[in-house]
Coordinates of C-alpha atoms in Angstrom, one line a residue:
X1 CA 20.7 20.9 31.3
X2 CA 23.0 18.3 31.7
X3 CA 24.6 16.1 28.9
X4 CA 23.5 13.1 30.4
X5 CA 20.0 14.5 29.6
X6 CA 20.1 16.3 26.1
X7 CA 22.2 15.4 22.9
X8 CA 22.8 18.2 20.2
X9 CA 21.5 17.9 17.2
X10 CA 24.0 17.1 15.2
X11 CA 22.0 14.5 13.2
X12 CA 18.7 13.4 12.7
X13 CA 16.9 11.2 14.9
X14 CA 15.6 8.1 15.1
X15 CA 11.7 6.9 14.4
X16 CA 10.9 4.2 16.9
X17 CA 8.0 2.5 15.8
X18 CA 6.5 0.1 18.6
X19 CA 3.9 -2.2 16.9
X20 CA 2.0 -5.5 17.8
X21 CA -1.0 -7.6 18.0
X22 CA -4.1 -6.5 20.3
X23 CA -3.5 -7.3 23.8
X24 CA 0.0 -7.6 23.3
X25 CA 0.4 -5.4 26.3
X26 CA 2.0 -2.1 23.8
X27 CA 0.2 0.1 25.9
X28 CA 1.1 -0.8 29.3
X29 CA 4.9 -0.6 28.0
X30 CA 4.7 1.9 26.7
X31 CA 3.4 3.8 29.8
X32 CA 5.9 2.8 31.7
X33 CA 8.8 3.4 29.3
X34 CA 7.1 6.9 29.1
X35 CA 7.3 7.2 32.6
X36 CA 10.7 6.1 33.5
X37 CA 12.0 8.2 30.7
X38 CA 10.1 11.5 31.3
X39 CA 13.4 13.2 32.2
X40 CA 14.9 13.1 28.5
X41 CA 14.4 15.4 26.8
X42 CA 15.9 13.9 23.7
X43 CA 13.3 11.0 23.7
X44 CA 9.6 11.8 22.7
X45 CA 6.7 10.1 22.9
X46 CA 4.2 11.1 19.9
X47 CA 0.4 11.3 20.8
X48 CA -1.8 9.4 18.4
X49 CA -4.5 11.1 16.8
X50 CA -7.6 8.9 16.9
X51 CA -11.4 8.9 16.0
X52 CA -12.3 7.7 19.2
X53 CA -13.5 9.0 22.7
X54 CA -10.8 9.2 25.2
X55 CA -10.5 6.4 27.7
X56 CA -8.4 5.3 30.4
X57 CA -6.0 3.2 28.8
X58 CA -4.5 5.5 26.2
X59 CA -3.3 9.3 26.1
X60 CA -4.5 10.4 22.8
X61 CA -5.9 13.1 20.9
X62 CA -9.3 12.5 19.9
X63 CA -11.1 13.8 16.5
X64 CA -13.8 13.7 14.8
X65 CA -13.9 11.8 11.6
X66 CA -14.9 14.8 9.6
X67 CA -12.2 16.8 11.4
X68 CA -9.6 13.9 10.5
X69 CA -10.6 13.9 7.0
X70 CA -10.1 17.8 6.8
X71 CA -6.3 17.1 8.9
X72 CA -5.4 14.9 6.5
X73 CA -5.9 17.2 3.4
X74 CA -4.3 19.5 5.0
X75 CA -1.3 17.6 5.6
X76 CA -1.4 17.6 9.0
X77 CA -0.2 14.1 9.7
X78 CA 3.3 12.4 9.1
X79 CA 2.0 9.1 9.4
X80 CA -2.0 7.8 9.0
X81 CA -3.8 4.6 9.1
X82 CA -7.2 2.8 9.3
X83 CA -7.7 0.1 11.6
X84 CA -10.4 -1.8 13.4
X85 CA -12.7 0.8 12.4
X86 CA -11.2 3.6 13.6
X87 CA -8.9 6.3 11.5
X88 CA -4.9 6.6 13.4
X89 CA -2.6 9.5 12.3
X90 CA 0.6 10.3 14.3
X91 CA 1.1 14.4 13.8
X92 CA 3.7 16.4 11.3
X93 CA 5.3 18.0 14.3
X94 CA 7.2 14.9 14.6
X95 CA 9.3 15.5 11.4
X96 CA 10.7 18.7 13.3
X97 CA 11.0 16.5 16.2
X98 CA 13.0 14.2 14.2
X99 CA 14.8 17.0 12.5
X100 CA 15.7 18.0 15.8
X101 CA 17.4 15.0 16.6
X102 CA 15.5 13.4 18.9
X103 CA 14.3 10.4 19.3
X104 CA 10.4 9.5 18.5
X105 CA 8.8 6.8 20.2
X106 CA 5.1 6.1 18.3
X107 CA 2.7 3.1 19.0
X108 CA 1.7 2.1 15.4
X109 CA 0.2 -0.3 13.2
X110 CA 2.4 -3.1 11.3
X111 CA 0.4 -1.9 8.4
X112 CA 2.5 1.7 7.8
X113 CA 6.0 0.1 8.6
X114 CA 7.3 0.0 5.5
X115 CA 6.3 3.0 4.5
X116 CA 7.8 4.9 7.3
X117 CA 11.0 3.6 6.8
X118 CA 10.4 5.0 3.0
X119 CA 9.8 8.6 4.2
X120 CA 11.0 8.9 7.7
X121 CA 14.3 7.0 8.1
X122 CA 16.2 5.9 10.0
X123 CA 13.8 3.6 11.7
X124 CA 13.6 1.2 14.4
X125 CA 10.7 -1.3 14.8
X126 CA 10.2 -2.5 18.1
X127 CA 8.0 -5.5 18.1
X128 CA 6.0 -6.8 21.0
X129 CA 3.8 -9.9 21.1
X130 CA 2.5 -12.5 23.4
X131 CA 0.6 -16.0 23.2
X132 CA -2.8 -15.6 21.6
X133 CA -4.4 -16.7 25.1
X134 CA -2.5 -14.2 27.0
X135 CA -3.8 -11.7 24.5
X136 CA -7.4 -12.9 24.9
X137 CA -7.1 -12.5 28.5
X138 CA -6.2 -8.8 28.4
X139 CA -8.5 -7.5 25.6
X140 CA -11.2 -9.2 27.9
X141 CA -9.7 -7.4 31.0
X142 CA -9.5 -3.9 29.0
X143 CA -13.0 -3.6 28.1
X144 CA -12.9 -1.3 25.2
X145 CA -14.1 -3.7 22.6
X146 CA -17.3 -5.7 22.1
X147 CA -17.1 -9.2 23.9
X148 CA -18.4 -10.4 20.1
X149 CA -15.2 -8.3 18.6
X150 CA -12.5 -10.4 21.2
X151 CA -11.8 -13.6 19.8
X152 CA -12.1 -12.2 16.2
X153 CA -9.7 -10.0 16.6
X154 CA -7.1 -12.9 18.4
X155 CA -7.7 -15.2 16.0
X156 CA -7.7 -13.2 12.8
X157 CA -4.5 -13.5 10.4
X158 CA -1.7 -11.2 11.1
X159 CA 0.6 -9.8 8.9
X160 CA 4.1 -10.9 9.5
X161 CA 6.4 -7.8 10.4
X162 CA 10.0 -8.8 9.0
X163 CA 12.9 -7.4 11.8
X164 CA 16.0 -6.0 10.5
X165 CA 19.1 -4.8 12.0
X166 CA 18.9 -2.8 15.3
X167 CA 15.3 -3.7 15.6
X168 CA 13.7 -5.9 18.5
X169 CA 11.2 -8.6 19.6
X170 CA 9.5 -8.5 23.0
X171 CA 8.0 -11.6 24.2
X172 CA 5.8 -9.7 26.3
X173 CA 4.3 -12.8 28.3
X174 CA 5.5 -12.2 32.0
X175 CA 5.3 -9.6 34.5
X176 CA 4.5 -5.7 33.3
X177 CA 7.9 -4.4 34.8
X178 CA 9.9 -6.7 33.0
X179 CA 8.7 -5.8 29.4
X180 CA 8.9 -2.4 30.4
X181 CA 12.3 -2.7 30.9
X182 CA 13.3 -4.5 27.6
X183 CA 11.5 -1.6 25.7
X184 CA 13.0 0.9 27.7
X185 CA 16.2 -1.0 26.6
X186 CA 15.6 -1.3 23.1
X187 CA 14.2 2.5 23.1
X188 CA 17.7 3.6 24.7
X189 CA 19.8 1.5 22.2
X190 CA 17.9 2.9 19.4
X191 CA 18.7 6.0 20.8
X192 CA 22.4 5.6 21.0
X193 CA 22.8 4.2 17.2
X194 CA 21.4 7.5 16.0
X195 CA 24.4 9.4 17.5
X196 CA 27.2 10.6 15.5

């Protein structure tokens, strides 16, 4: 194993947490980043847990709701939210992870933020947005929603995620490869801050 691939751990790592609006693209970037970075093997991607049926946009456990509620009494989860109708939790394995020293990469809500930088520092949010017609464009595309659900979901309020040092914006607008590259960026400077 060479150096250039693996890191001791001689510290903890680093929580990345990607978040942004639907149809802000997270998922194609993060596929990509995924991809280019598959030979790390101190940078780990964490699978979401989800009460929904697999599809082809997203590599994630699925569960049932019941089967979430009994995970989640159980502990199972180091991170859990509710959104659009559907229950999110990102496993407990990553605290070892974490503990490790690695650095975890996990697509998120806004919503749980702040309190993962209360019970899993350090963290690093990486935000990525893009103009609400852009958006609109790609939820349309994508398919997974109802065509009713679409504009709702655009339109409605957002909370306002506040950045702070060694975080990042990602105006993801333009071509795929291009955001890719800024996260991998931003994942790989994250990275680096966390060494000793």
């Amino acid at each position: 194993m060479s150096e250039a691939n693996h890191r001791a751990p001689a510290s903890r790592g680093v929580l990345v947490l990607v978040a942004g609006p639907s149809g802000s693209g997270k998922d194609t970037l993060l596929n990509g980043a995924r991809a280019a970075l598959a030979g790390r093997d101190d940078i780990v991607f964490a699978t979401r847990i989800i009460t929904r049926a697999p599809d082809a946009t997203e590599a994630h456990t699925p569960i049932s709701q019941d089967a979430f509620v009994a995970e989640l009494a159980r502990g199972a989860f180091a991170l859990h939210w509710a959104s659009h109708g559907l229950d999110y939790a990102l496993p407990a394995s990553i605290e070892a992870q974490l503990a490790a020293g690695c650095t975890v990469v996990a697509n998120v809500s806004r919503t749980v933020i702040a309190s993962a930088r209360a019970a899993l520092a350090p963290v690093r949010v990486i935000l990525i947005d893009a103009p609400a017609d852009v958006r609109l464009a790609r939820l349309r595309r994508r398919g997974r929603e109802a065509a009713s659900d679409i504009e709702g979901r655009v339109a409605r309020a957002v909370s306002e995620v506040t950045l702070g040092p060694g975080d990042t914006h990602i105006d993801n607008s333009g071509a795929p490869e291009a955001g890719v590259a800024q996260l991998i960026a931003a994942i790989e400077a994250a990275t680096r801050a966390g060494r000793p």
